[in-house]
XYZ file of C-alpha atoms in Angstrom:
402
model
C 120.185 -13.351 126.613
C 122.368 -14.385 129.549
C 121.148 -17.261 131.735
C 119.952 -16.345 135.215
C 117.936 -17.772 138.066
C 115.285 -16.208 140.293
C 115.445 -15.820 144.065
C 111.886 -15.063 145.087
C 110.687 -13.466 148.339
C 106.919 -14.145 148.240
C 106.412 -12.968 151.828
C 109.316 -10.520 151.783
C 111.000 -10.535 155.202
C 107.920 -11.741 157.072
C 108.605 -14.768 159.276
C 107.204 -16.731 162.185
C 110.628 -16.555 163.892
C 112.635 -13.630 165.188
C 116.248 -14.756 164.904
C 118.420 -12.047 166.391
C 120.979 -12.205 163.591
C 118.505 -12.018 160.681
C 119.706 -9.469 158.120
C 116.457 -9.319 156.141
C 113.863 -8.592 158.831
C 114.522 -4.845 158.626
C 112.775 -4.758 155.237
C 109.446 -5.141 157.044
C 109.866 -1.623 158.404
C 109.106 -0.201 154.954
C 106.048 -2.396 154.325
C 102.743 -0.871 155.363
C 100.651 -4.056 155.214
C 101.335 -7.777 155.474
C 103.602 -8.576 152.517
C 102.197 -11.372 150.375
C 102.815 -12.011 146.691
C 99.602 -11.704 144.698
C 98.475 -14.195 142.073
C 99.012 -11.479 139.463
C 102.667 -11.009 140.396
C 103.202 -14.765 140.680
C 101.736 -15.536 137.259
C 103.390 -12.579 135.513
C 106.767 -13.423 137.003
C 106.614 -17.085 135.952
C 105.185 -16.368 132.509
C 107.830 -13.721 131.781
C 110.726 -15.869 132.993
C 109.540 -18.809 130.906
C 109.710 -16.620 127.816
C 113.445 -15.984 128.286
C 116.136 -18.148 126.740
C 117.624 -20.208 129.578
C 118.730 -23.176 127.468
C 115.389 -24.645 128.555
C 116.493 -24.781 132.211
C 114.491 -22.621 134.594
C 115.491 -22.275 138.269
C 113.186 -20.883 140.938
C 114.464 -20.298 144.474
C 111.843 -19.493 147.132
C 113.172 -17.671 150.183
C 112.281 -15.144 152.849
C 111.792 -14.290 155.584
C 110.002 -17.595 155.715
C 108.559 -18.631 152.324
C 106.402 -21.419 153.770
C 104.338 -18.784 155.547
C 102.609 -18.369 152.163
C 100.892 -21.722 152.606
C 100.582 -24.805 150.430
C 97.988 -23.364 148.033
C 100.420 -20.655 146.911
C 103.002 -23.209 145.765
C 100.320 -25.318 144.121
C 99.476 -22.239 142.046
C 103.168 -21.719 141.282
C 103.449 -25.263 139.916
C 100.279 -24.763 137.886
C 101.705 -21.599 136.284
C 105.053 -23.282 135.651
C 103.327 -26.090 133.798
C 101.108 -23.649 131.913
C 103.893 -21.410 130.634
C 106.812 -23.832 130.311
C 108.165 -24.167 126.771
C 108.347 -27.632 125.284
C 111.070 -29.764 126.873
C 111.742 -27.312 129.689
C 113.525 -28.538 132.811
C 112.192 -26.711 135.879
C 113.833 -26.789 139.290
C 112.435 -25.421 142.538
C 114.463 -24.780 145.665
C 113.059 -23.542 148.955
C 114.954 -22.250 151.979
C 113.050 -22.626 155.239
C 113.431 -22.519 158.997
C 111.671 -25.902 158.997
C 109.085 -25.164 161.668
C 106.063 -24.930 159.333
C 106.605 -28.187 157.450
C 103.589 -30.478 157.657
C 103.014 -33.928 156.217
C 100.790 -32.495 153.452
C 103.335 -29.811 152.588
C 106.161 -32.346 152.520
C 104.158 -34.716 150.311
C 103.672 -31.905 147.790
C 107.358 -30.905 147.924
C 108.362 -34.499 147.310
C 105.955 -34.935 144.420
C 107.381 -31.926 142.575
C 111.009 -32.591 143.483
C 111.677 -29.429 145.488
C 115.154 -29.206 146.984
C 114.970 -27.726 150.474
C 117.537 -25.890 152.540
C 116.668 -26.230 156.233
C 118.297 -23.938 158.780
C 119.838 -25.742 161.751
C 122.735 -24.199 163.659
C 123.832 -27.362 165.425
C 122.722 -29.206 168.568
C 119.827 -27.858 170.578
C 121.692 -25.499 172.897
C 123.510 -23.816 169.991
C 120.550 -23.697 167.601
C 118.086 -22.309 170.144
C 120.361 -19.499 171.313
C 119.356 -17.279 168.381
C 116.637 -19.152 166.509
C 113.476 -18.437 168.504
C 109.828 -17.766 167.685
C 108.220 -14.352 167.968
C 107.274 -15.274 171.537
C 110.898 -16.307 172.225
C 110.238 -20.051 172.307
C 112.858 -22.590 171.241
C 112.587 -24.085 167.747
C 115.088 -26.970 167.582
C 112.519 -29.705 168.157
C 110.124 -28.098 165.661
C 112.841 -28.187 163.006
C 113.579 -31.870 163.645
C 109.855 -32.628 163.416
C 109.740 -30.881 160.039
C 112.767 -32.834 158.847
C 111.056 -36.065 159.838
C 108.180 -35.141 157.509
C 110.673 -34.472 154.714
C 112.325 -37.840 155.207
C 109.010 -39.680 155.309
C 108.044 -38.117 151.978
C 111.494 -38.571 150.385
C 112.134 -34.840 149.976
C 115.763 -33.972 149.276
C 117.189 -31.377 151.644
C 120.400 -29.684 152.758
C 121.195 -28.366 156.203
C 122.090 -24.656 156.350
C 124.350 -23.701 159.247
C 125.040 -20.071 160.060
C 128.445 -19.785 161.712
C 127.811 -17.173 164.393
C 129.646 -16.079 167.513
C 128.130 -18.937 169.559
C 128.947 -21.932 167.343
C 131.995 -20.694 165.424
C 134.422 -22.267 167.903
C 132.546 -25.559 167.855
C 132.946 -26.714 164.247
C 133.790 -30.286 165.222
C 130.843 -30.552 167.600
C 128.415 -29.119 165.021
C 129.762 -31.387 162.291
C 129.628 -34.531 164.416
C 126.097 -33.677 165.547
C 124.909 -33.381 161.948
C 126.661 -36.638 161.042
C 125.056 -38.474 163.960
C 121.636 -37.170 162.894
C 122.222 -38.586 159.415
C 122.517 -35.208 157.670
C 125.050 -35.547 154.870
C 124.505 -32.364 152.861
C 125.789 -29.219 154.585
C 126.075 -25.549 153.700
C 128.031 -23.380 156.126
C 127.477 -19.626 155.937
C 129.480 -16.938 157.794
C 127.448 -14.554 159.945
C 128.795 -11.063 159.245
C 126.506 -8.110 159.859
C 127.336 -4.439 160.423
C 125.546 -1.711 162.359
C 124.856 1.748 160.964
C 128.451 2.769 161.741
C 129.915 -0.213 159.852
C 130.926 -1.925 163.086
C 130.374 -5.703 163.353
C 127.259 -6.750 165.274
C 127.766 -8.802 168.452
C 126.673 -12.055 166.805
C 129.100 -11.659 163.878
C 132.316 -13.617 163.487
C 135.820 -12.440 162.648
C 137.953 -13.540 159.741
C 140.254 -15.447 162.090
C 137.300 -17.311 163.581
C 135.973 -18.166 160.114
C 139.349 -19.521 159.063
C 139.673 -21.671 162.195
C 136.107 -22.923 161.767
C 136.693 -24.008 158.173
C 140.030 -25.639 158.990
C 138.467 -27.659 161.825
C 135.580 -28.584 159.555
C 137.916 -29.736 156.791
C 140.035 -31.806 159.202
C 136.934 -33.671 160.337
C 135.597 -34.158 156.809
C 138.791 -35.401 155.196
C 139.326 -38.189 157.738
C 136.707 -40.494 156.260
C 133.844 -38.459 154.808
C 135.127 -37.296 151.420
C 132.725 -39.618 149.613
C 129.973 -39.471 152.199
C 129.357 -35.872 153.301
C 128.769 -33.060 150.821
C 129.833 -29.607 152.014
C 128.860 -27.000 149.459
C 131.982 -24.855 149.838
C 134.249 -27.871 149.473
C 132.281 -29.098 146.465
C 132.599 -25.646 144.890
C 136.369 -25.591 145.361
C 136.642 -28.978 143.669
C 134.303 -27.837 140.899
C 136.752 -25.030 140.145
C 139.875 -27.182 140.424
C 138.467 -29.918 138.195
C 136.350 -28.021 135.659
C 137.358 -24.376 136.055
C 133.759 -23.402 136.845
C 132.276 -21.366 139.690
C 128.963 -22.483 141.174
C 128.823 -20.118 144.165
C 128.646 -16.384 143.621
C 131.272 -15.245 146.154
C 134.005 -17.074 144.200
C 133.226 -15.480 140.825
C 134.502 -12.111 139.582
C 131.143 -10.633 138.610
C 127.906 -10.384 140.590
C 125.499 -10.507 137.620
C 124.218 -14.015 138.337
C 120.634 -13.983 139.598
C 117.760 -11.651 140.420
C 115.796 -11.154 143.629
C 112.038 -10.759 143.193
C 110.264 -9.130 146.109
C 106.617 -9.861 146.962
C 105.374 -6.859 144.950
C 107.353 -7.806 141.829
C 110.283 -5.444 142.433
C 113.584 -6.749 141.040
C 117.028 -6.381 142.667
C 120.496 -7.802 141.868
C 121.173 -9.559 145.201
C 119.304 -10.281 148.419
C 122.119 -8.646 150.409
C 121.511 -5.470 148.414
C 117.747 -4.975 148.290
C 117.993 -1.189 148.347
C 116.134 1.638 146.670
C 119.216 2.736 144.718
C 119.565 -0.798 143.290
C 115.952 -1.266 142.178
C 116.130 -2.649 138.630
C 112.460 -2.725 137.710
C 109.275 -4.671 138.338
C 108.065 -7.887 136.677
C 104.599 -6.367 136.267
C 105.839 -3.571 134.021
C 109.348 -4.320 132.741
C 110.567 -6.904 130.247
C 113.497 -9.132 131.208
C 115.647 -7.995 128.314
C 115.353 -4.417 129.625
C 116.214 -5.441 133.186
C 119.203 -7.449 131.967
C 120.568 -4.391 130.176
C 120.114 -2.112 133.198
C 123.216 0.066 133.803
C 122.571 -0.258 137.536
C 122.692 -4.037 137.290
C 125.925 -4.113 135.320
C 127.617 -1.514 137.499
C 126.719 -3.576 140.554
C 128.087 -6.727 138.951
C 131.349 -5.059 137.935
C 132.004 -3.725 141.438
C 132.934 -7.285 142.428
C 136.149 -7.043 140.402
C 137.214 -3.783 142.069
C 138.999 -5.559 144.872
C 141.727 -4.185 147.117
C 145.151 -3.862 145.489
C 146.554 -6.401 147.959
C 144.320 -9.011 146.318
C 146.308 -8.759 143.073
C 149.260 -10.581 144.629
C 147.187 -13.085 146.602
C 147.718 -16.727 145.539
C 144.038 -17.408 146.221
C 142.511 -14.574 144.177
C 140.911 -17.032 141.716
C 139.019 -18.645 144.587
C 137.330 -15.503 145.914
C 137.969 -12.465 143.676
C 137.857 -10.203 146.704
C 135.001 -12.114 148.376
C 131.325 -11.140 148.587
C 130.726 -7.394 148.355
C 128.724 -7.613 151.550
C 131.855 -8.499 153.504
C 133.821 -5.512 152.245
C 133.344 -2.832 154.871
C 131.709 0.202 153.322
C 129.281 0.710 150.467
C 129.382 0.201 146.710
C 131.328 3.418 146.292
C 134.189 1.924 148.314
C 133.964 -1.734 147.319
C 137.732 -2.024 146.912
C 138.218 -2.581 150.614
C 139.378 -5.915 151.975
C 136.783 -8.433 153.038
C 136.556 -8.769 156.802
C 136.978 -12.503 156.226
C 140.168 -12.156 154.158
C 142.645 -13.500 156.715
C 140.292 -16.392 157.441
C 140.087 -17.386 153.790
C 143.882 -17.236 153.511
C 144.313 -19.453 156.561
C 141.785 -21.957 155.235
C 143.247 -22.184 151.726
C 146.804 -22.381 153.016
C 145.761 -25.273 155.242
C 143.627 -27.169 152.732
C 144.397 -26.322 149.110
C 147.253 -28.849 148.639
C 144.919 -31.633 149.733
C 142.036 -30.296 147.645
C 144.340 -30.471 144.631
C 145.131 -34.110 145.386
C 141.414 -34.897 145.505
C 140.845 -32.920 142.299
C 143.593 -34.879 140.518
C 141.973 -38.142 141.571
C 138.643 -36.959 140.185
C 140.273 -35.923 136.910
C 142.071 -39.255 136.586
C 138.902 -41.174 137.344
C 136.972 -39.070 134.826
C 139.617 -39.528 132.121
C 139.580 -43.293 132.634
C 135.783 -43.394 132.491
C 135.706 -41.165 129.405
C 138.333 -43.279 127.634
C 136.361 -46.402 128.488
C 133.202 -44.872 127.062
C 134.976 -43.868 123.857
C 136.509 -47.316 123.365
C 133.096 -48.880 123.806
C 131.711 -46.321 121.338
C 129.434 -44.799 123.985
C 130.949 -41.368 123.326
C 131.836 -40.211 119.825
C 133.684 -37.118 118.724
C 130.419 -35.336 118.005
C 128.563 -36.656 121.056
C 127.734 -34.446 124.056
C 130.732 -34.280 126.388
C 130.377 -36.533 129.474
C 131.380 -33.618 131.730
C 127.965 -32.047 131.218
C 129.209 -28.814 129.635
C 126.707 -29.084 126.774
C 129.513 -28.918 124.200
C 130.498 -31.632 121.752
C 133.171 -33.955 123.113
C 135.689 -32.963 120.389
C 135.346 -29.286 121.393
C 135.559 -29.869 125.133
C 137.413 -32.492 127.159
C 138.758 -34.362 124.121
C 141.038 -31.419 123.352
């Protein structure tokens, strides 16, 4: 059975905020009552996942909407079920993406105790963040987010900052970056805001490919000055992961979209949270076994659409770094997925500007790793049949020793 992780929507799209650019909120239109995951769905989902072969590593991602709207008791139950159904020696990881406004001291203490990794949405300094990220009553949220982060810090909870590059902050990469640095936030994830209306025209808050490219170039120029070893930017880390190890750890870079499953509040299973649609419903954790869902023709067809990129991509020097980009950014539907990503020219500008320097950094990492590995071998810390230091899970003689 292939390894996979779960992206869980326990409250579906329900949220205490009403961010104008939210792509998921529309799912509430099809929900007749308040969407909340029941204990039955929660337990069945966890028990079933723990019975699959994941090399004893089980990854749960809690998202929304706003997942913290479920309350602390819900996650206490989740931990109880994880402990109850975990196979011997299992390593369990929990990630939670939140707007940060509902974090309390008690909640943060629990998250710290069970080593949750949080992603907290913050679009930059107050005037940029509050432009779109408002409560239902249209009140600003920046100060509420910083209060929540203070609770995380006090309880030693690890967290990343999630920044959506939208039409208001996309020309201010340096300002956003410096603000986060000054606040002591050293783990960043930048996400392009690209949404289409019913006629496949970009929404007003979306960015263009050119803007995305300029944003990333400005970001890189700030980062490379003196922050290579201090600030972690997920996209940059992923590029280096590929250059050093040949592995992809973000889905938009890979050539197949069969990587994780979305679980909605009622147990419904989908292949991607950008594509929670009736025609892509794969099953339900209450009734369907995981081996059946994994073999679903709908799932595999969806995954294979990623590789049906535009013919221009075949001659692109950067094809191995995007494989046509996320299907969401290809204008049209799954029947016309071979269109160019709207961000294509931005990616090209970014990689043209940065890839030579990324390769220099990657070579330094390789050299440092080879020296460390050689040192370990000479001191008999790593033998031919020992696990490879790179973390691949293979024996050293079958991996980096070759």
